[in-house]
Amino acid sequence: NVVKAKVIGKDETGEKAKKSALISAHMSWQLLYEMEEWEEDMDKLLVVLPIVGTAFKKTYYDSKLKRNKSCLVMPKDLVVNYWAKTLETAERKTEVIEMSKRAVKELMLAGVFRDVDLQEPENRTYKTQTDANSSGVVKPTKADETTPYRILEMHTFYDLDEDDYPEPYIITIEEESKKVLRIVARYDEDSIVEENGKIIEIKPIEYYTKFSFIPNPDGGFYDIGFGRLLGPLNNSANTIINQLVDAGSLSNLQAGFIGKGLRIKMADSRFQPGEWKAVNAVGDDLKKQIFPLPVREPSDVLFKLLD
């Protein structure tokens, strides 16, 4: 009972309620049973969203599977103008899809993609957010048969018929070769708005649904999550823990300096539990010639700050 249709307006005979119940039952069956990926991807979305702040669901008819499909799209894979007001009003949104050579060939054979020659895919160098001691770059491995193509699916407006009015289209290209693999209309007959027999607007069909956690304070399109809010606090906590551990280690080491005036063999001296070693010196000389490092116990202030 995932989908619950709402009856709007009067329903004296109860026909609308019956129809809404049928629609609810059918769409719930679609989501939970026909669209196999919906429930798992929705679970992932609900886990990722509070951390990242933004996630997307792409819902469309899959011509290869011959059914509706709803899949999770991470924010790094959907490129939208940062200052776009909404997903629906953005002039262009581009989904970055990594697709194997086999998968691309299957879509060509099925007639979904144009049958064109593509150059061999190359592995790319990725930049990652790491600590300051690392270069933050993941070097690519050698390309082989499993190296995927980088497909760009652009939901945009394009004046294909050259009538000075860009219509909604989905244009799919392969990034390296820049060859067009597919162009398909992003509208249907119901999307066309006419007035006095003249087309005045073509409303695009929206494939993506945006899920937001905390609105971005600077007004940007991509919202924020706990990962961004708690990141600096987590870094501070890591630093404090390292300082407390380092202070405890120095305090437990009991290292120091030994003066040359002490008549013992100058070498590493290690003690076993309960062991006493004889030295050729009186106690007062021993105190004067051995100086422990002036270390402090782990700070209570740092511990309170960590808390």
PDB file of N, CA and C in Angstrom, residues 89-184:
ATOM      1  N   THR A  89      12.935  23.780 -13.960  1.00  0.00           N
ATOM      2  CA  THR A  89      13.196  24.970 -14.776  1.00  0.00           C
ATOM      3  C   THR A  89      14.623  25.038 -15.297  1.00  0.00           C
ATOM      4  N   ALA A  90      15.463  24.079 -14.944  1.00  0.00           N
ATOM      5  CA  ALA A  90      16.847  24.077 -15.444  1.00  0.00           C
ATOM      6  C   ALA A  90      16.849  23.849 -16.958  1.00  0.00           C
ATOM      7  N   GLU A  91      17.623  24.648 -17.670  1.00  0.00           N
ATOM      8  CA  GLU A  91      17.659  24.540 -19.130  1.00  0.00           C
ATOM      9  C   GLU A  91      18.311  23.242 -19.597  1.00  0.00           C
ATOM     10  N   ARG A  92      19.220  22.732 -18.804  1.00  0.00           N
ATOM     11  CA  ARG A  92      19.863  21.472 -19.191  1.00  0.00           C
ATOM     12  C   ARG A  92      20.297  20.727 -17.940  1.00  0.00           C
ATOM     13  N   LYS A  93      20.072  19.431 -17.932  1.00  0.00           N
ATOM     14  CA  LYS A  93      20.624  18.565 -16.897  1.00  0.00           C
ATOM     15  C   LYS A  93      21.230  17.357 -17.588  1.00  0.00           C
ATOM     16  N   THR A  94      22.423  16.999 -17.192  1.00  0.00           N
ATOM     17  CA  THR A  94      23.172  15.941 -17.855  1.00  0.00           C
ATOM     18  C   THR A  94      23.487  14.829 -16.874  1.00  0.00           C
ATOM     19  N   GLU A  95      23.010  13.637 -17.183  1.00  0.00           N
ATOM     20  CA  GLU A  95      23.342  12.476 -16.362  1.00  0.00           C
ATOM     21  C   GLU A  95      24.574  11.793 -16.934  1.00  0.00           C
ATOM     22  N   VAL A  96      25.546  11.553 -16.080  1.00  0.00           N
ATOM     23  CA  VAL A  96      26.782  10.869 -16.473  1.00  0.00           C
ATOM     24  C   VAL A  96      26.600   9.385 -16.180  1.00  0.00           C
ATOM     25  N   ILE A  97      26.653   8.572 -17.232  1.00  0.00           N
ATOM     26  CA  ILE A  97      26.408   7.130 -17.106  1.00  0.00           C
ATOM     27  C   ILE A  97      27.627   6.369 -17.603  1.00  0.00           C
ATOM     28  N   GLU A  98      28.189   5.532 -16.756  1.00  0.00           N
ATOM     29  CA  GLU A  98      29.284   4.658 -17.191  1.00  0.00           C
ATOM     30  C   GLU A  98      28.675   3.345 -17.672  1.00  0.00           C
ATOM     31  N   MET A  99      28.965   3.005 -18.923  1.00  0.00           N
ATOM     32  CA  MET A  99      28.324   1.865 -19.556  1.00  0.00           C
ATOM     33  C   MET A  99      29.378   1.013 -20.261  1.00  0.00           C
ATOM     34  N   SER A 100      29.342  -0.281 -20.042  1.00  0.00           N
ATOM     35  CA  SER A 100      30.327  -1.180 -20.629  1.00  0.00           C
ATOM     36  C   SER A 100      30.153  -1.281 -22.144  1.00  0.00           C
ATOM     37  N   LYS A 101      31.194  -1.736 -22.814  1.00  0.00           N
ATOM     38  CA  LYS A 101      31.139  -1.901 -24.270  1.00  0.00           C
ATOM     39  C   LYS A 101      30.037  -2.882 -24.649  1.00  0.00           C
ATOM     40  N   ARG A 102      29.864  -3.921 -23.854  1.00  0.00           N
ATOM     41  CA  ARG A 102      28.827  -4.910 -24.141  1.00  0.00           C
ATOM     42  C   ARG A 102      27.447  -4.278 -24.058  1.00  0.00           C
ATOM     43  N   ALA A 103      27.215  -3.474 -22.998  1.00  0.00           N
ATOM     44  CA  ALA A 103      25.904  -2.841 -22.811  1.00  0.00           C
ATOM     45  C   ALA A 103      25.609  -1.859 -23.945  1.00  0.00           C
ATOM     46  N   VAL A 104      26.621  -1.111 -24.370  1.00  0.00           N
ATOM     47  CA  VAL A 104      26.439  -0.168 -25.484  1.00  0.00           C
ATOM     48  C   VAL A 104      26.100  -0.923 -26.764  1.00  0.00           C
ATOM     49  N   LYS A 105      26.783  -2.037 -27.006  1.00  0.00           N
ATOM     50  CA  LYS A 105      26.529  -2.833 -28.203  1.00  0.00           C
ATOM     51  C   LYS A 105      25.120  -3.412 -28.191  1.00  0.00           C
ATOM     52  N   GLU A 106      24.649  -3.852 -27.021  1.00  0.00           N
ATOM     53  CA  GLU A 106      23.295  -4.403 -26.922  1.00  0.00           C
ATOM     54  C   GLU A 106      22.244  -3.346 -27.261  1.00  0.00           C
ATOM     55  N   LEU A 107      22.460  -2.115 -26.789  1.00  0.00           N
ATOM     56  CA  LEU A 107      21.517  -1.037 -27.096  1.00  0.00           C
ATOM     57  C   LEU A 107      21.553  -0.680 -28.581  1.00  0.00           C
ATOM     58  N   MET A 108      22.715  -0.802 -29.194  1.00  0.00           N
ATOM     59  CA  MET A 108      22.804  -0.585 -30.645  1.00  0.00           C
ATOM     60  C   MET A 108      22.042  -1.663 -31.399  1.00  0.00           C
ATOM     61  N   LEU A 109      22.207  -2.907 -30.961  1.00  0.00           N
ATOM     62  CA  LEU A 109      21.522  -4.020 -31.621  1.00  0.00           C
ATOM     63  C   LEU A 109      20.002  -3.925 -31.425  1.00  0.00           C
ATOM     64  N   ALA A 110      19.586  -3.386 -30.285  1.00  0.00           N
ATOM     65  CA  ALA A 110      18.152  -3.250 -30.009  1.00  0.00           C
ATOM     66  C   ALA A 110      17.547  -2.042 -30.697  1.00  0.00           C
ATOM     67  N   GLY A 111      18.377  -1.225 -31.320  1.00  0.00           N
ATOM     68  CA  GLY A 111      17.875  -0.044 -32.012  1.00  0.00           C
ATOM     69  C   GLY A 111      17.662   1.162 -31.118  1.00  0.00           C
ATOM     70  N   VAL A 112      18.088   1.073 -29.865  1.00  0.00           N
ATOM     71  CA  VAL A 112      17.959   2.212 -28.956  1.00  0.00           C
ATOM     72  C   VAL A 112      19.029   3.255 -29.263  1.00  0.00           C
ATOM     73  N   PHE A 113      20.264   2.806 -29.500  1.00  0.00           N
ATOM     74  CA  PHE A 113      21.367   3.680 -29.886  1.00  0.00           C
ATOM     75  C   PHE A 113      21.636   3.543 -31.383  1.00  0.00           C
ATOM     76  N   ARG A 114      22.182   4.586 -31.975  1.00  0.00           N
ATOM     77  CA  ARG A 114      22.642   4.509 -33.366  1.00  0.00           C
ATOM     78  C   ARG A 114      23.832   3.568 -33.445  1.00  0.00           C
ATOM     79  N   ASP A 115      23.925   2.837 -34.537  1.00  0.00           N
ATOM     80  CA  ASP A 115      25.038   1.909 -34.736  1.00  0.00           C
ATOM     81  C   ASP A 115      26.196   2.675 -35.353  1.00  0.00           C
ATOM     82  N   VAL A 116      27.056   3.240 -34.489  1.00  0.00           N
ATOM     83  CA  VAL A 116      28.196   4.035 -34.934  1.00  0.00           C
ATOM     84  C   VAL A 116      29.469   3.452 -34.335  1.00  0.00           C
ATOM     85  N   ASP A 117      30.579   3.731 -34.985  1.00  0.00           N
ATOM     86  CA  ASP A 117      31.877   3.276 -34.490  1.00  0.00           C
ATOM     87  C   ASP A 117      32.377   4.234 -33.417  1.00  0.00           C
ATOM     88  N   LEU A 118      32.724   3.681 -32.259  1.00  0.00           N
ATOM     89  CA  LEU A 118      33.253   4.471 -31.152  1.00  0.00           C
ATOM     90  C   LEU A 118      34.692   4.087 -30.883  1.00  0.00           C
ATOM     91  N   GLN A 119      35.500   5.058 -30.497  1.00  0.00           N
ATOM     92  CA  GLN A 119      36.878   4.742 -30.159  1.00  0.00           C
ATOM     93  C   GLN A 119      36.917   3.989 -28.840  1.00  0.00           C
ATOM     94  N   GLU A 120      38.032   3.309 -28.603  1.00  0.00           N
ATOM     95  CA  GLU A 120      38.150   2.504 -27.402  1.00  0.00           C
ATOM     96  C   GLU A 120      38.069   3.394 -26.161  1.00  0.00           C
ATOM     97  N   PRO A 121      37.313   2.979 -25.149  1.00  0.00           N
ATOM     98  CA  PRO A 121      37.198   3.798 -23.923  1.00  0.00           C
ATOM     99  C   PRO A 121      38.522   3.843 -23.168  1.00  0.00           C
ATOM    100  N   GLU A 122      38.738   4.947 -22.463  1.00  0.00           N
ATOM    101  CA  GLU A 122      39.954   5.124 -21.681  1.00  0.00           C
ATOM    102  C   GLU A 122      39.590   5.326 -20.215  1.00  0.00           C
ATOM    103  N   ASN A 123      40.440   4.783 -19.348  1.00  0.00           N
ATOM    104  CA  ASN A 123      40.250   5.029 -17.920  1.00  0.00           C
ATOM    105  C   ASN A 123      40.648   6.455 -17.600  1.00  0.00           C
ATOM    106  N   ARG A 124      39.904   7.085 -16.704  1.00  0.00           N
ATOM    107  CA  ARG A 124      40.146   8.482 -16.380  1.00  0.00           C
ATOM    108  C   ARG A 124      40.771   8.624 -15.000  1.00  0.00           C
ATOM    109  N   THR A 125      41.445   9.752 -14.790  1.00  0.00           N
ATOM    110  CA  THR A 125      42.020  10.086 -13.497  1.00  0.00           C
ATOM    111  C   THR A 125      40.975  10.821 -12.667  1.00  0.00           C
ATOM    112  N   TYR A 126      40.749  10.351 -11.457  1.00  0.00           N
ATOM    113  CA  TYR A 126      39.726  10.941 -10.595  1.00  0.00           C
ATOM    114  C   TYR A 126      40.395  11.676  -9.436  1.00  0.00           C
ATOM    115  N   LYS A 127      39.838  12.833  -9.092  1.00  0.00           N
ATOM    116  CA  LYS A 127      40.275  13.565  -7.906  1.00  0.00           C
ATOM    117  C   LYS A 127      39.350  13.208  -6.754  1.00  0.00           C
ATOM    118  N   THR A 128      39.957  12.941  -5.605  1.00  0.00           N
ATOM    119  CA  THR A 128      39.174  12.576  -4.435  1.00  0.00           C
ATOM    120  C   THR A 128      39.511  13.515  -3.287  1.00  0.00           C
ATOM    121  N   GLN A 129      38.593  13.619  -2.338  1.00  0.00           N
ATOM    122  CA  GLN A 129      38.795  14.476  -1.176  1.00  0.00           C
ATOM    123  C   GLN A 129      39.478  13.649  -0.100  1.00  0.00           C
ATOM    124  N   THR A 130      40.787  13.879   0.068  1.00  0.00           N
ATOM    125  CA  THR A 130      41.566  13.114   1.042  1.00  0.00           C
ATOM    126  C   THR A 130      42.262  14.080   1.989  1.00  0.00           C
ATOM    127  N   ASP A 131      43.144  13.538   2.832  1.00  0.00           N
ATOM    128  CA  ASP A 131      43.816  14.414   3.796  1.00  0.00           C
ATOM    129  C   ASP A 131      44.898  15.233   3.098  1.00  0.00           C
ATOM    130  N   ALA A 132      45.457  16.180   3.843  1.00  0.00           N
ATOM    131  CA  ALA A 132      46.399  17.128   3.249  1.00  0.00           C
ATOM    132  C   ALA A 132      47.710  16.478   2.846  1.00  0.00           C
ATOM    133  N   ASN A 133      48.023  15.310   3.408  1.00  0.00           N
ATOM    134  CA  ASN A 133      49.283  14.653   3.084  1.00  0.00           C
ATOM    135  C   ASN A 133      49.223  13.837   1.798  1.00  0.00           C
ATOM    136  N   SER A 134      48.051  13.742   1.196  1.00  0.00           N
ATOM    137  CA  SER A 134      47.880  12.962  -0.023  1.00  0.00           C
ATOM    138  C   SER A 134      47.614  13.888  -1.196  1.00  0.00           C
ATOM    139  N   SER A 135      47.941  13.424  -2.386  1.00  0.00           N
ATOM    140  CA  SER A 135      47.726  14.237  -3.578  1.00  0.00           C
ATOM    141  C   SER A 135      46.256  14.326  -3.953  1.00  0.00           C
ATOM    142  N   GLY A 136      45.432  13.401  -3.433  1.00  0.00           N
ATOM    143  CA  GLY A 136      44.007  13.437  -3.735  1.00  0.00           C
ATOM    144  C   GLY A 136      43.671  13.005  -5.142  1.00  0.00           C
ATOM    145  N   VAL A 137      44.547  12.239  -5.781  1.00  0.00           N
ATOM    146  CA  VAL A 137      44.334  11.814  -7.153  1.00  0.00           C
ATOM    147  C   VAL A 137      44.411  10.297  -7.227  1.00  0.00           C
ATOM    148  N   VAL A 138      43.401   9.687  -7.816  1.00  0.00           N
ATOM    149  CA  VAL A 138      43.412   8.247  -8.049  1.00  0.00           C
ATOM    150  C   VAL A 138      43.816   8.009  -9.489  1.00  0.00           C
ATOM    151  N   LYS A 139      44.980   7.419  -9.688  1.00  0.00           N
ATOM    152  CA  LYS A 139      45.475   7.208 -11.044  1.00  0.00           C
ATOM    153  C   LYS A 139      44.730   6.053 -11.720  1.00  0.00           C
ATOM    154  N   PRO A 140      44.483   6.181 -13.009  1.00  0.00           N
ATOM    155  CA  PRO A 140      43.719   5.143 -13.704  1.00  0.00           C
ATOM    156  C   PRO A 140      44.528   3.869 -13.899  1.00  0.00           C
ATOM    157  N   THR A 141      43.822   2.746 -13.926  1.00  0.00           N
ATOM    158  CA  THR A 141      44.469   1.488 -14.269  1.00  0.00           C
ATOM    159  C   THR A 141      44.492   1.350 -15.795  1.00  0.00           C
ATOM    160  N   LYS A 142      45.167   0.355 -16.260  1.00  0.00           N
ATOM    161  CA  LYS A 142      45.265   0.144 -17.696  1.00  0.00           C
ATOM    162  C   LYS A 142      43.906  -0.273 -18.261  1.00  0.00           C
ATOM    163  N   ALA A 143      43.534   0.345 -19.384  1.00  0.00           N
ATOM    164  CA  ALA A 143      42.242   0.037 -20.001  1.00  0.00           C
ATOM    165  C   ALA A 143      42.219  -1.402 -20.520  1.00  0.00           C
ATOM    166  N   ASP A 144      41.076  -2.065 -20.377  1.00  0.00           N
ATOM    167  CA  ASP A 144      40.910  -3.410 -20.914  1.00  0.00           C
ATOM    168  C   ASP A 144      39.480  -3.547 -21.439  1.00  0.00           C
ATOM    169  N   GLU A 145      39.029  -4.781 -21.647  1.00  0.00           N
ATOM    170  CA  GLU A 145      37.714  -5.016 -22.235  1.00  0.00           C
ATOM    171  C   GLU A 145      36.572  -4.578 -21.324  1.00  0.00           C
ATOM    172  N   THR A 146      36.836  -4.467 -20.021  1.00  0.00           N
ATOM    173  CA  THR A 146      35.766  -4.090 -19.081  1.00  0.00           C
ATOM    174  C   THR A 146      35.714  -2.581 -18.822  1.00  0.00           C
ATOM    175  N   THR A 147      36.622  -1.808 -19.405  1.00  0.00           N
ATOM    176  CA  THR A 147      36.617  -0.358 -19.202  1.00  0.00           C
ATOM    177  C   THR A 147      35.348   0.239 -19.802  1.00  0.00           C
ATOM    178  N   PRO A 148      34.573   0.993 -19.013  1.00  0.00           N
ATOM    179  CA  PRO A 148      33.283   1.485 -19.519  1.00  0.00           C
ATOM    180  C   PRO A 148      33.418   2.758 -20.355  1.00  0.00           C
ATOM    181  N   TYR A 149      32.429   2.963 -21.215  1.00  0.00           N
ATOM    182  CA  TYR A 149      32.274   4.241 -21.891  1.00  0.00           C
ATOM    183  C   TYR A 149      31.647   5.233 -20.910  1.00  0.00           C
ATOM    184  N   ARG A 150      31.901   6.506 -21.145  1.00  0.00           N
ATOM    185  CA  ARG A 150      31.281   7.572 -20.357  1.00  0.00           C
ATOM    186  C   ARG A 150      30.197   8.202 -21.223  1.00  0.00           C
ATOM    187  N   ILE A 151      28.950   7.847 -20.935  1.00  0.00           N
ATOM    188  CA  ILE A 151      27.810   8.299 -21.724  1.00  0.00           C
ATOM    189  C   ILE A 151      27.185   9.527 -21.052  1.00  0.00           C
ATOM    190  N   LEU A 152      26.906  10.555 -21.846  1.00  0.00           N
ATOM    191  CA  LEU A 152      26.273  11.774 -21.342  1.00  0.00           C
ATOM    192  C   LEU A 152      24.857  11.850 -21.892  1.00  0.00           C
ATOM    193  N   GLU A 153      23.884  11.736 -21.009  1.00  0.00           N
ATOM    194  CA  GLU A 153      22.476  11.825 -21.388  1.00  0.00           C
ATOM    195  C   GLU A 153      21.969  13.212 -21.000  1.00  0.00           C
ATOM    196  N   MET A 154      21.792  14.082 -21.996  1.00  0.00           N
ATOM    197  CA  MET A 154      21.443  15.479 -21.755  1.00  0.00           C
ATOM    198  C   MET A 154      19.956  15.714 -21.970  1.00  0.00           C
ATOM    199  N   HIS A 155      19.275  16.128 -20.925  1.00  0.00           N
ATOM    200  CA  HIS A 155      17.870  16.511 -21.001  1.00  0.00           C
ATOM    201  C   HIS A 155      17.853  18.023 -21.211  1.00  0.00           C
ATOM    202  N   THR A 156      17.630  18.432 -22.449  1.00  0.00           N
ATOM    203  CA  THR A 156      17.832  19.818 -22.811  1.00  0.00           C
ATOM    204  C   THR A 156      16.787  20.276 -23.814  1.00  0.00           C
ATOM    205  N   PHE A 157      16.994  21.456 -24.386  1.00  0.00           N
ATOM    206  CA  PHE A 157      16.135  22.009 -25.435  1.00  0.00           C
ATOM    207  C   PHE A 157      16.997  22.221 -26.675  1.00  0.00           C
ATOM    208  N   TYR A 158      16.465  21.818 -27.839  1.00  0.00           N
ATOM    209  CA  TYR A 158      17.260  21.908 -29.062  1.00  0.00           C
ATOM    210  C   TYR A 158      16.335  22.173 -30.246  1.00  0.00           C
ATOM    211  N   ASP A 159      16.748  23.112 -31.085  1.00  0.00           N
ATOM    212  CA  ASP A 159      15.945  23.480 -32.257  1.00  0.00           C
ATOM    213  C   ASP A 159      16.288  22.542 -33.408  1.00  0.00           C
ATOM    214  N   LEU A 160      15.722  21.344 -33.335  1.00  0.00           N
ATOM    215  CA  LEU A 160      16.054  20.321 -34.322  1.00  0.00           C
ATOM    216  C   LEU A 160      15.431  20.608 -35.686  1.00  0.00           C
ATOM    217  N   ASP A 161      14.230  21.204 -35.701  1.00  0.00           N
ATOM    218  CA  ASP A 161      13.555  21.480 -36.972  1.00  0.00           C
ATOM    219  C   ASP A 161      13.831  22.896 -37.492  1.00  0.00           C
ATOM    220  N   GLU A 162      14.713  23.622 -36.799  1.00  0.00           N
ATOM    221  CA  GLU A 162      15.159  24.952 -37.236  1.00  0.00           C
ATOM    222  C   GLU A 162      13.985  25.914 -37.479  1.00  0.00           C
ATOM    223  N   ASP A 163      13.047  25.957 -36.489  1.00  0.00           N
ATOM    224  CA  ASP A 163      11.935  26.901 -36.579  1.00  0.00           C
ATOM    225  C   ASP A 163      12.076  28.031 -35.558  1.00  0.00           C
ATOM    226  N   ASP A 164      13.317  28.209 -35.039  1.00  0.00           N
ATOM    227  CA  ASP A 164      13.639  29.245 -34.059  1.00  0.00           C
ATOM    228  C   ASP A 164      12.954  29.026 -32.712  1.00  0.00           C
ATOM    229  N   TYR A 165      12.535  27.787 -32.440  1.00  0.00           N
ATOM    230  CA  TYR A 165      11.978  27.462 -31.132  1.00  0.00           C
ATOM    231  C   TYR A 165      12.552  26.117 -30.671  1.00  0.00           C
ATOM    232  N   PRO A 166      13.435  26.127 -29.654  1.00  0.00           N
ATOM    233  CA  PRO A 166      14.020  24.873 -29.178  1.00  0.00           C
ATOM    234  C   PRO A 166      12.976  24.007 -28.467  1.00  0.00           C
ATOM    235  N   GLU A 167      12.846  22.778 -28.899  1.00  0.00           N
ATOM    236  CA  GLU A 167      11.904  21.838 -28.290  1.00  0.00           C
ATOM    237  C   GLU A 167      12.638  20.953 -27.274  1.00  0.00           C
ATOM    238  N   PRO A 168      11.901  20.359 -26.329  1.00  0.00           N
ATOM    239  CA  PRO A 168      12.532  19.469 -25.334  1.00  0.00           C
ATOM    240  C   PRO A 168      12.976  18.149 -25.976  1.00  0.00           C
ATOM    241  N   TYR A 169      14.256  17.840 -25.825  1.00  0.00           N
ATOM    242  CA  TYR A 169      14.806  16.582 -26.344  1.00  0.00           C
ATOM    243  C   TYR A 169      15.750  15.974 -25.327  1.00  0.00           C
ATOM    244  N   ILE A 170      15.959  14.666 -25.486  1.00  0.00           N
ATOM    245  CA  ILE A 170      17.022  13.965 -24.757  1.00  0.00           C
ATOM    246  C   ILE A 170      18.082  13.598 -25.782  1.00  0.00           C
ATOM    247  N   ILE A 171      19.273  14.161 -25.624  1.00  0.00           N
ATOM    248  CA  ILE A 171      20.366  13.923 -26.567  1.00  0.00           C
ATOM    249  C   ILE A 171      21.452  13.152 -25.830  1.00  0.00           C
ATOM    250  N   THR A 172      21.781  11.988 -26.329  1.00  0.00           N
ATOM    251  CA  THR A 172      22.768  11.118 -25.690  1.00  0.00           C
ATOM    252  C   THR A 172      24.011  11.045 -26.552  1.00  0.00           C
ATOM    253  N   ILE A 173      25.169  11.345 -25.964  1.00  0.00           N
ATOM    254  CA  ILE A 173      26.430  11.277 -26.700  1.00  0.00           C
ATOM    255  C   ILE A 173      27.449  10.471 -25.900  1.00  0.00           C
ATOM    256  N   GLU A 174      28.483  10.011 -26.610  1.00  0.00           N
ATOM    257  CA  GLU A 174      29.623   9.370 -25.958  1.00  0.00           C
ATOM    258  C   GLU A 174      30.704  10.421 -25.785  1.00  0.00           C
ATOM    259  N   GLU A 175      31.205  10.565 -24.563  1.00  0.00           N
ATOM    260  CA  GLU A 175      32.040  11.723 -24.228  1.00  0.00           C
ATOM    261  C   GLU A 175      33.328  11.806 -25.049  1.00  0.00           C
ATOM    262  N   GLU A 176      34.066  10.708 -25.169  1.00  0.00           N
ATOM    263  CA  GLU A 176      35.368  10.767 -25.813  1.00  0.00           C
ATOM    264  C   GLU A 176      35.259  11.070 -27.311  1.00  0.00           C
ATOM    265  N   SER A 177      34.391  10.337 -28.006  1.00  0.00           N
ATOM    266  CA  SER A 177      34.263  10.524 -29.459  1.00  0.00           C
ATOM    267  C   SER A 177      33.335  11.675 -29.821  1.00  0.00           C
ATOM    268  N   LYS A 178      32.500  12.113 -28.844  1.00  0.00           N
ATOM    269  CA  LYS A 178      31.519  13.183 -29.060  1.00  0.00           C
ATOM    270  C   LYS A 178      30.492  12.824 -30.146  1.00  0.00           C
ATOM    271  N   LYS A 179      30.253  11.547 -30.341  1.00  0.00           N
ATOM    272  CA  LYS A 179      29.277  11.102 -31.338  1.00  0.00           C
ATOM    273  C   LYS A 179      27.898  10.966 -30.701  1.00  0.00           C
ATOM    274  N   VAL A 180      26.883  11.402 -31.444  1.00  0.00           N
ATOM    275  CA  VAL A 180      25.508  11.312 -30.958  1.00  0.00           C
ATOM    276  C   VAL A 180      25.021   9.870 -31.086  1.00  0.00           C
ATOM    277  N   LEU A 181      24.549   9.324 -29.975  1.00  0.00           N
ATOM    278  CA  LEU A 181      24.042   7.954 -29.976  1.00  0.00           C
ATOM    279  C   LEU A 181      22.519   7.897 -30.098  1.00  0.00           C
ATOM    280  N   ARG A 182      21.847   8.972 -29.631  1.00  0.00           N
ATOM    281  CA  ARG A 182      20.390   8.917 -29.615  1.00  0.00           C
ATOM    282  C   ARG A 182      19.818  10.313 -29.419  1.00  0.00           C
ATOM    283  N   ILE A 183      18.748  10.617 -30.130  1.00  0.00           N
ATOM    284  CA  ILE A 183      17.956  11.818 -29.890  1.00  0.00           C
ATOM    285  C   ILE A 183      16.498  11.381 -29.821  1.00  0.00           C
ATOM    286  N   VAL A 184      15.839  11.705 -28.718  1.00  0.00           N
ATOM    287  CA  VAL A 184      14.444  11.304 -28.542  1.00  0.00           C
ATOM    288  C   VAL A 184      13.681  12.483 -27.946  1.00  0.00           C
TER     289      VAL A 184
END
